[in-house]
Amino acid sequence: MTLICSKGFIPTRFLIAVMIFSACFVTYTVRINISINLIAMVESTRTNAITFEPECVVINRKNNTHNLENSEPPKLTSTSNYGVRYNWDSNLQSLILGSYFWGYTITCIPGGILAEKIGPTRTVMIASLISGFLTFMDPFVASWNYIAFILTRFLIGMCGGVVYPCFQCLISHWAPPEEKGKFVSVLLGGSAGTVVTWPVLSIIIENLGWSWSFFLNGGFLIIWSILWILLVSDSPETHPRISEAEKVYIVNSLGTSIKQTKKLPPFKEIACSVPFWALIILHFGSIWGLYFLLTYGPKFLSSVLGFNLGHTGVLAALPYLIRLIVGFISAHIGDLIRKRKVVSTVIVRKCFILFSHIIPGILLLVLILVKCDLTWSIAILILSLGSNGTSTVTNLQNSQDLAPNYAGSLYGIVNCIGATAGFITPVIVGQLTAVNNGLHEWHIMFGITAMVYIVSGLVFYIFGSADIQVWNEEEKIENSWKDGIPNLGFDNIDDTTLKIEDKAKESTNGRIGMY
């Protein structure tokens, strides 16, 4: 990778990409901490909690396989002394796990509009400061009242829903077309946050108690928020330390596809765009699988497969490490294919759906077949979620394809709808496991998730597009309605994008590269 530009400095847009990555990282730390903390916060609902053993432990001992501990078989991990415990049943736990996503869903669309009207940088800073403070206060709130605790998680979710549309807005203004995949891949900073957060919080909980996991997590986010506002600007034109050469390169490479607009998005035209609805369905499928495993992966490993809390944090994080690696590699491959113009952008998107949606769904169906085989269960979970890392080339980029001027708002809408999976899946799991928390109940949930993955990918195969929509530019909106019939968004404008990229390369002779 070429990290040094022609003047010998690190390109400013590389720093922006690093900061967006770190923003996703810290946002996910407060999103997913509850998945580990809740295991340590609640009392078991079993009447004989000390002797209760996960189903797979019992089955594997009878078969003399997978003896996880060389001495005694592992007991239900939630009985260890990690601090004050609360008598919250499975349905209440589902409400707590889902409350973040209720708030997240509400603010996704306003987040995109805020980013485009008042600036993404300030929006992210304010949201992060509030999230950090509320996370720091979580232990006190939980000890007061569980309803207040749910409300706090709801407010943290509202802050989280704002930030991801802001990242799309920043990418629209900072990423040259041929580097778009690399920029979008930094959104996998959330996977890195998962990889680090679950093992680290497991260690903190086992040594200091679950309260300290909230204290340290919230304090870290507050400190990071200050660093963000010092290093990030909304666009190259407003950044105080960017070189003139890099600024000219970015602006020229974006051409006419990006304009500084403060107007509201053309919601009527967006609502009538078939490719945009295909993106919504595609994103929903990806988010369903991601949020289900984010929220309930640790619980499945602990209460069904029988791993203790320390092992649970590490093993639950492994799929996200693979997802992160696969995401970066696939983003570079996607950019390389576009740069060499091997095939059109839409073909690139649809080819990668095989890996981001179809294969993950098939693997979850295979997971049902392996039952209590611990090695295969972990391997399949890693491969399924890891393969979904190629979403950096599919649903995470497609809003940039369709309307770069309104990428923040578009992503806000698709993320709003996708985020409903964050509270739908806990409700389903809570109902399924209310009476018995065993393999049969979890296999039903894995089967549902597999179908959501596969069907959403097939819908995009049929109706998806990667062409810039006519409503991306204000002066062309009136032409998107002809004789009272809406333009459904299948116009082939991909050649225009390629011409813009060629013009950008000629203006700089390809001398400035982020990577």
XYZ file of C-alpha atoms in Angstrom:
515
model
C 0.000 0.000 0.000
C 1.153 3.478 -0.819
C 0.391 5.521 2.270
C 2.465 8.554 1.304
C 1.244 11.158 -1.152
C 3.397 13.153 -3.565
C 4.404 15.723 -0.908
C 5.522 13.052 1.532
C 2.600 13.308 3.946
C -0.088 10.804 4.867
C -3.198 11.725 2.826
C -5.839 13.441 4.913
C -8.543 11.165 3.552
C -6.608 8.192 4.961
C -6.852 9.826 8.394
C -10.584 10.376 7.829
C -10.981 6.687 6.948
C -9.114 5.688 10.132
C -11.337 7.934 12.239
C -14.522 6.535 10.679
C -13.204 3.049 11.448
C -12.566 4.046 15.059
C -16.019 5.661 15.258
C -17.656 2.393 14.199
C -15.443 0.612 16.728
C -16.485 2.708 19.724
C -20.138 2.821 18.643
C -20.268 -0.959 18.652
C -18.640 -1.225 22.077
C -21.667 0.430 23.692
C -24.087 -1.405 21.412
C -22.938 -4.955 22.164
C -21.637 -4.710 25.731
C -25.065 -5.709 27.009
C -24.828 -9.138 25.329
C -21.955 -10.110 27.639
C -22.945 -8.011 30.653
C -26.447 -9.446 30.806
C -25.064 -12.959 31.320
C -23.357 -11.677 34.479
C -26.202 -9.380 35.612
C -29.106 -11.826 35.844
C -30.066 -14.680 38.113
C -30.880 -17.988 36.497
C -34.612 -18.618 36.196
C -34.002 -22.308 36.887
C -35.047 -23.590 40.292
C -31.865 -25.630 40.536
C -29.456 -23.218 38.879
C -26.282 -24.610 40.424
C -26.725 -28.054 38.938
C -28.299 -26.992 35.629
C -26.193 -27.928 32.622
C -26.556 -26.787 29.001
C -28.177 -29.370 26.737
C -25.098 -29.983 24.609
C -22.964 -30.639 27.680
C -25.336 -33.403 28.766
C -25.547 -34.889 25.266
C -21.797 -34.805 24.658
C -21.023 -36.360 28.043
C -23.379 -39.236 27.258
C -21.587 -39.676 23.945
C -18.157 -39.217 25.592
C -17.297 -36.370 23.221
C -16.129 -32.764 23.637
C -15.351 -32.839 27.329
C -14.832 -29.070 27.648
C -13.284 -29.292 31.088
C -11.055 -32.199 32.001
C -12.600 -32.354 35.445
C -16.209 -31.418 36.101
C -18.615 -30.593 33.283
C -19.276 -26.845 32.934
C -22.156 -25.395 34.885
C -24.420 -22.541 33.775
C -22.092 -19.548 33.839
C -24.603 -17.008 35.140
C -24.273 -18.394 38.713
C -20.745 -17.003 39.256
C -20.222 -13.950 41.474
C -19.727 -10.970 39.151
C -21.666 -8.432 41.217
C -25.275 -7.654 42.028
C -27.757 -9.917 40.230
C -31.301 -9.239 39.100
C -34.200 -11.647 38.772
C -35.055 -10.840 35.136
C -36.793 -13.578 33.138
C -36.118 -14.372 29.470
C -38.837 -12.028 28.161
C -37.529 -9.099 30.214
C -33.998 -9.853 29.060
C -35.279 -9.756 25.469
C -36.778 -6.323 26.123
C -33.448 -5.099 27.487
C -31.513 -6.528 24.531
C -33.978 -5.067 22.032
C -34.379 -1.632 23.629
C -31.204 -0.308 21.995
C -32.608 -1.092 18.572
C -35.948 0.598 19.263
C -34.108 3.864 19.720
C -31.696 3.076 16.908
C -34.556 2.608 14.452
C -36.224 5.904 15.342
C -33.180 8.090 14.635
C -31.690 6.450 11.526
C -33.655 8.609 9.085
C -33.326 11.873 11.066
C -29.613 11.066 11.413
C -29.118 11.201 7.648
C -31.007 14.486 7.390
C -29.056 15.987 10.311
C -25.769 14.935 8.721
C -26.656 16.644 5.440
C -28.028 19.821 7.055
C -25.802 20.585 10.084
C -22.781 18.400 9.297
C -21.847 14.799 10.112
C -18.819 15.653 12.260
C -20.681 17.580 14.946
C -23.573 15.137 14.874
C -21.283 12.169 15.613
C -19.503 14.025 18.416
C -22.693 15.016 20.241
C -24.227 11.553 19.880
C -21.040 9.889 21.140
C -20.739 12.142 24.183
C -24.315 11.356 25.212
C -23.818 7.614 24.617
C -20.645 7.594 26.710
C -22.281 9.373 29.624
C -25.358 7.116 29.606
C -23.209 3.974 29.407
C -21.181 5.179 32.395
C -24.438 5.624 34.346
C -25.905 2.209 33.419
C -24.908 0.363 36.652
C -26.603 3.014 38.817
C -29.706 3.040 36.634
C -29.974 -0.783 36.650
C -29.819 -0.831 40.467
C -32.632 1.715 40.617
C -35.227 0.238 38.240
C -35.246 -2.107 35.265
C -37.618 0.208 33.361
C -35.108 3.057 33.737
C -32.380 0.693 32.543
C -34.418 -0.136 29.424
C -34.984 3.587 28.845
C -31.244 4.279 29.110
C -30.468 1.581 26.539
C -33.209 3.085 24.351
C -31.548 6.528 24.493
C -28.122 5.035 23.739
C -29.741 3.382 20.725
C -31.122 6.740 19.573
C -27.585 8.120 19.614
C -26.288 5.070 17.751
C -28.911 5.420 15.031
C -27.673 8.897 14.188
C -24.030 8.084 13.522
C -24.031 5.534 10.675
C -25.818 7.830 8.186
C -23.184 10.424 9.128
C -20.432 8.017 8.060
C -22.090 7.535 4.669
C -22.275 11.311 4.301
C -18.557 11.659 5.085
C -17.684 8.884 2.624
C -19.679 10.659 -0.118
C -17.581 13.790 0.296
C -14.172 12.213 0.964
C -13.951 9.037 -1.167
C -12.920 9.190 -4.835
C -14.979 6.691 -6.887
C -12.143 4.201 -7.337
C -11.480 4.182 -3.566
C -15.131 3.869 -2.542
C -14.831 0.212 -1.551
C -11.839 0.871 0.703
C -13.724 3.669 2.424
C -16.888 1.639 2.884
C -14.841 -1.238 4.315
C -13.927 0.947 7.303
C -17.567 0.612 8.376
C -16.468 -2.846 9.530
C -14.846 -1.095 12.451
C -17.935 -2.363 14.242
C -16.717 -5.923 13.718
C -13.368 -4.914 15.193
C -15.255 -3.445 18.127
C -16.965 -6.782 18.627
C -13.675 -8.691 18.379
C -12.144 -6.560 21.116
C -15.155 -5.776 23.298
C -16.459 -9.233 24.126
C -13.124 -10.785 25.211
C -12.004 -7.633 27.045
C -15.315 -7.178 28.847
C -15.303 -10.863 29.768
C -11.942 -10.369 31.472
C -13.099 -7.164 33.186
C -16.297 -8.827 34.422
C -14.498 -11.900 35.743
C -11.928 -9.790 37.606
C -13.707 -6.542 38.538
C -17.424 -7.245 38.082
C -19.927 -6.185 35.463
C -20.280 -2.605 36.764
C -16.723 -1.787 35.732
C -17.362 -2.948 32.188
C -19.908 -0.114 31.873
C -17.688 2.445 33.632
C -14.624 1.813 31.466
C -16.636 1.522 28.256
C -18.460 4.828 28.807
C -15.339 6.712 29.857
C -13.440 5.535 26.794
C -16.196 6.784 24.471
C -16.226 10.232 26.073
C -12.460 10.631 25.601
C -12.680 9.422 21.994
C -15.391 12.012 21.180
C -12.955 14.841 21.880
C -10.364 13.316 19.545
C -12.970 12.970 16.780
C -13.917 16.655 16.660
C -10.232 17.673 16.554
C -9.312 15.486 13.564
C -12.380 15.242 11.311
C -14.073 17.762 9.009
C -17.213 17.426 6.918
C -15.491 17.734 3.528
C -12.074 18.377 1.926
C -13.036 22.023 1.391
C -13.456 22.608 5.135
C -10.509 20.596 6.465
C -7.798 22.936 7.884
C -4.806 20.657 7.265
C -5.436 19.027 3.875
C -2.964 19.732 1.066
C -4.207 21.691 -1.936
C -3.220 18.866 -4.301
C -5.263 16.285 -2.410
C -8.230 18.629 -2.143
C -8.225 19.227 -5.907
C -7.893 15.500 -6.581
C -10.885 14.563 -4.420
C -13.117 17.346 -5.730
C -12.263 16.627 -9.372
C -12.685 12.868 -8.969
C -16.177 13.318 -7.533
C -17.114 15.532 -10.459
C -20.775 16.535 -10.624
C -22.139 13.537 -8.696
C -21.679 15.353 -5.353
C -23.067 18.799 -4.593
C -23.180 20.788 -1.384
C -26.928 20.769 -0.783
C -28.947 21.583 2.319
C -32.304 20.636 0.818
C -34.355 17.687 1.951
C -33.986 14.494 -0.102
C -36.621 13.896 -2.827
C -38.594 11.412 -0.734
C -41.345 10.949 -3.330
C -38.870 9.834 -5.996
C -36.957 7.703 -3.496
C -40.145 5.918 -2.445
C -40.903 5.049 -6.089
C -37.413 3.683 -6.853
C -37.457 -0.101 -7.298
C -33.636 -0.417 -6.972
C -33.830 1.428 -3.659
C -36.460 -0.992 -2.321
C -34.269 -3.875 -3.454
C -31.439 -2.332 -1.412
C -33.732 -2.052 1.627
C -34.552 -5.762 1.459
C -30.915 -6.709 0.869
C -29.739 -4.636 3.829
C -32.497 -6.020 6.051
C -31.323 -9.568 5.335
C -27.716 -8.735 6.173
C -28.625 -6.845 9.346
C -30.980 -9.604 10.526
C -28.172 -12.154 10.516
C -25.644 -9.730 11.977
C -27.832 -8.448 14.821
C -29.160 -11.885 15.725
C -25.634 -13.215 16.271
C -24.486 -9.954 17.873
C -27.296 -10.076 20.398
C -27.579 -13.797 21.014
C -24.281 -15.344 19.918
C -22.812 -15.247 23.445
C -25.997 -16.665 24.958
C -26.067 -19.576 22.487
C -22.432 -20.411 23.201
C -22.934 -20.177 26.947
C -26.384 -21.621 27.646
C -26.626 -24.213 24.848
C -23.106 -25.262 23.885
C -21.819 -24.880 27.452
C -18.797 -22.558 27.279
C -17.885 -20.512 30.344
C -17.915 -16.698 30.241
C -14.223 -16.339 29.405
C -14.454 -18.801 26.511
C -17.767 -17.287 25.403
C -16.293 -13.801 24.907
C -13.389 -15.085 22.811
C -15.363 -17.580 20.731
C -18.264 -15.177 20.103
C -15.785 -12.580 18.823
C -13.991 -14.892 16.365
C -16.637 -14.677 13.592
C -16.358 -10.880 13.657
C -12.602 -11.015 13.282
C -13.026 -13.145 10.151
C -15.818 -10.827 8.974
C -13.478 -7.865 9.349
C -10.679 -9.530 7.369
C -13.016 -10.765 4.627
C -14.618 -7.323 4.415
C -11.321 -5.532 3.814
C -10.133 -8.072 1.250
C -13.419 -8.105 -0.682
C -13.581 -4.287 -0.716
C -10.121 -4.124 -2.302
C -11.091 -6.781 -4.839
C -14.274 -4.896 -5.696
C -12.359 -1.634 -6.192
C -9.790 -3.396 -8.375
C -12.508 -4.871 -10.599
C -14.147 -1.466 -10.991
C -10.843 0.272 -11.664
C -9.981 -2.166 -14.443
C -13.569 -2.077 -15.760
C -13.686 -5.861 -16.009
C -17.480 -5.844 -15.575
C -20.093 -3.232 -14.715
C -20.655 -2.137 -11.124
C -24.048 -3.834 -10.868
C -22.532 -7.187 -11.871
C -19.888 -6.752 -9.176
C -22.592 -6.107 -6.571
C -24.713 -9.092 -7.623
C -21.783 -11.502 -7.845
C -20.705 -10.695 -4.303
C -24.220 -11.329 -2.987
C -23.420 -15.024 -3.331
C -20.884 -14.568 -0.526
C -22.639 -11.882 1.564
C -26.094 -13.493 1.694
C -26.559 -16.852 -0.039
C -23.597 -18.748 1.448
C -24.173 -17.433 5.019
C -27.778 -18.648 4.800
C -26.787 -22.088 3.532
C -24.198 -22.430 6.302
C -26.781 -21.700 8.996
C -28.905 -24.530 7.600
C -25.837 -26.775 7.829
C -25.395 -25.626 11.457
C -28.750 -27.217 12.273
C -27.466 -30.557 10.984
C -24.298 -30.664 13.118
C -26.333 -30.396 16.360
C -23.989 -30.536 19.396
C -20.695 -30.991 17.579
C -18.852 -28.085 19.193
C -15.997 -27.889 16.695
C -18.268 -27.808 13.672
C -20.726 -25.429 15.364
C -18.012 -22.856 16.026
C -16.473 -23.335 12.558
C -19.805 -22.837 10.779
C -20.685 -19.742 12.810
C -17.281 -18.272 11.928
C -17.648 -19.078 8.225
C -21.240 -17.826 8.004
C -20.684 -14.444 9.617
C -17.216 -14.169 8.089
C -18.614 -14.610 4.594
C -21.093 -11.813 5.284
C -18.070 -9.488 5.466
C -18.409 -9.155 1.681
C -21.375 -6.890 2.409
C -18.797 -4.095 2.023
C -19.238 -4.662 -1.720
C -23.029 -5.151 -1.671
C -25.510 -3.480 0.689
C -22.998 -1.191 2.429
C -21.990 0.443 -0.871
C -25.197 0.480 -2.851
C -26.580 3.722 -1.402
C -23.407 5.422 -2.710
C -24.169 3.973 -6.164
C -27.773 5.108 -6.308
C -27.488 8.695 -5.038
C -24.176 9.945 -3.630
C -25.741 13.368 -2.913
C -28.184 11.721 -0.518
C -26.176 8.688 0.577
C -26.562 9.635 4.242
C -30.338 9.867 3.996
C -30.606 6.700 1.913
C -28.507 4.754 4.368
C -30.550 6.213 7.210
C -33.734 4.839 5.650
C -32.364 1.372 4.863
C -30.702 1.181 8.282
C -33.926 2.271 9.978
C -35.815 -0.608 8.390
C -32.904 -3.021 8.816
C -32.523 -2.137 12.478
C -36.005 -3.441 13.229
C -34.332 -6.851 13.158
C -32.548 -5.775 16.342
C -35.759 -5.900 18.367
C -37.687 -8.471 16.309
C -35.093 -11.213 16.825
C -34.936 -10.803 20.641
C -38.730 -11.075 20.841
C -38.706 -14.276 18.763
C -35.843 -15.808 20.747
C -37.457 -14.768 24.039
C -40.681 -16.537 23.097
C -38.917 -19.623 21.751
C -36.735 -20.060 24.842
C -39.244 -18.991 27.502
C -40.025 -22.610 28.465
C -36.955 -24.470 27.242
C -33.586 -23.126 26.118
C -32.391 -26.036 23.995
C -31.195 -27.052 20.561
C -34.659 -27.379 19.030
C -35.585 -23.780 19.851
C -32.301 -22.395 18.545
C -32.488 -24.473 15.387
C -35.826 -22.831 14.581
C -34.182 -19.412 14.897
C -31.197 -20.421 12.770
C -33.583 -21.691 10.085
C -35.512 -18.408 10.052
C -32.286 -16.430 9.773
C -31.062 -18.607 6.905
C -34.254 -17.969 4.933
C -34.049 -14.208 5.514
C -30.464 -14.197 4.224
C -31.253 -16.179 1.077
C -34.550 -14.533 0.108
C -33.185 -10.988 0.503
C -30.208 -11.851 -1.725
C -32.463 -13.302 -4.430
C -34.653 -10.179 -4.419
C -31.623 -7.975 -5.118
C -30.499 -10.323 -7.895
C -33.787 -9.603 -9.655
C -34.465 -5.934 -8.877
C -31.166 -4.412 -7.699
C -29.162 -1.749 -9.557
C -25.919 0.194 -9.211
C -26.799 3.100 -11.509
C -26.934 6.702 -10.290
C -30.620 7.586 -10.087
C -31.984 10.636 -11.896
C -33.186 12.141 -8.619
C -29.605 12.385 -7.346
C -29.445 15.837 -8.995
C -32.086 18.410 -8.112
C -32.465 19.804 -11.612
C -33.292 16.343 -12.959
C -35.975 15.461 -10.438
C -38.766 16.909 -12.521
C -37.737 14.581 -15.367
C -38.138 11.531 -13.150
C -41.919 11.782 -13.500
C -43.034 11.431 -17.087
C -46.688 11.676 -18.017
C -47.610 11.034 -14.384
C -45.669 7.741 -14.263
C -42.634 7.613 -11.935
C -39.228 6.664 -13.269
C -38.532 3.410 -11.421
C -34.772 3.808 -11.459
C -33.522 1.418 -14.133
C -31.886 4.095 -16.309
C -28.359 3.045 -17.222
C -26.202 5.881 -15.974
C -23.220 3.722 -15.061
C -21.250 5.019 -18.058
C -21.498 8.545 -16.631
C -19.838 7.405 -13.428
C -16.994 5.809 -15.366
C -16.463 9.018 -17.354
C -16.237 10.997 -14.120
C -13.625 8.557 -12.824
C -11.616 8.846 -16.064
C -11.711 12.640 -15.866
C -10.476 12.561 -12.270
C -7.560 10.302 -13.212
C -6.564 12.562 -16.115
C -6.654 15.691 -13.932
C -4.128 14.251 -11.478
C -2.324 11.688 -13.640
C -3.172 9.170 -10.901
C -0.454 10.566 -8.627
C -2.320 10.759 -5.332
C -3.544 7.567 -3.720
C -4.988 6.841 -0.303
C -3.632 3.292 -0.320
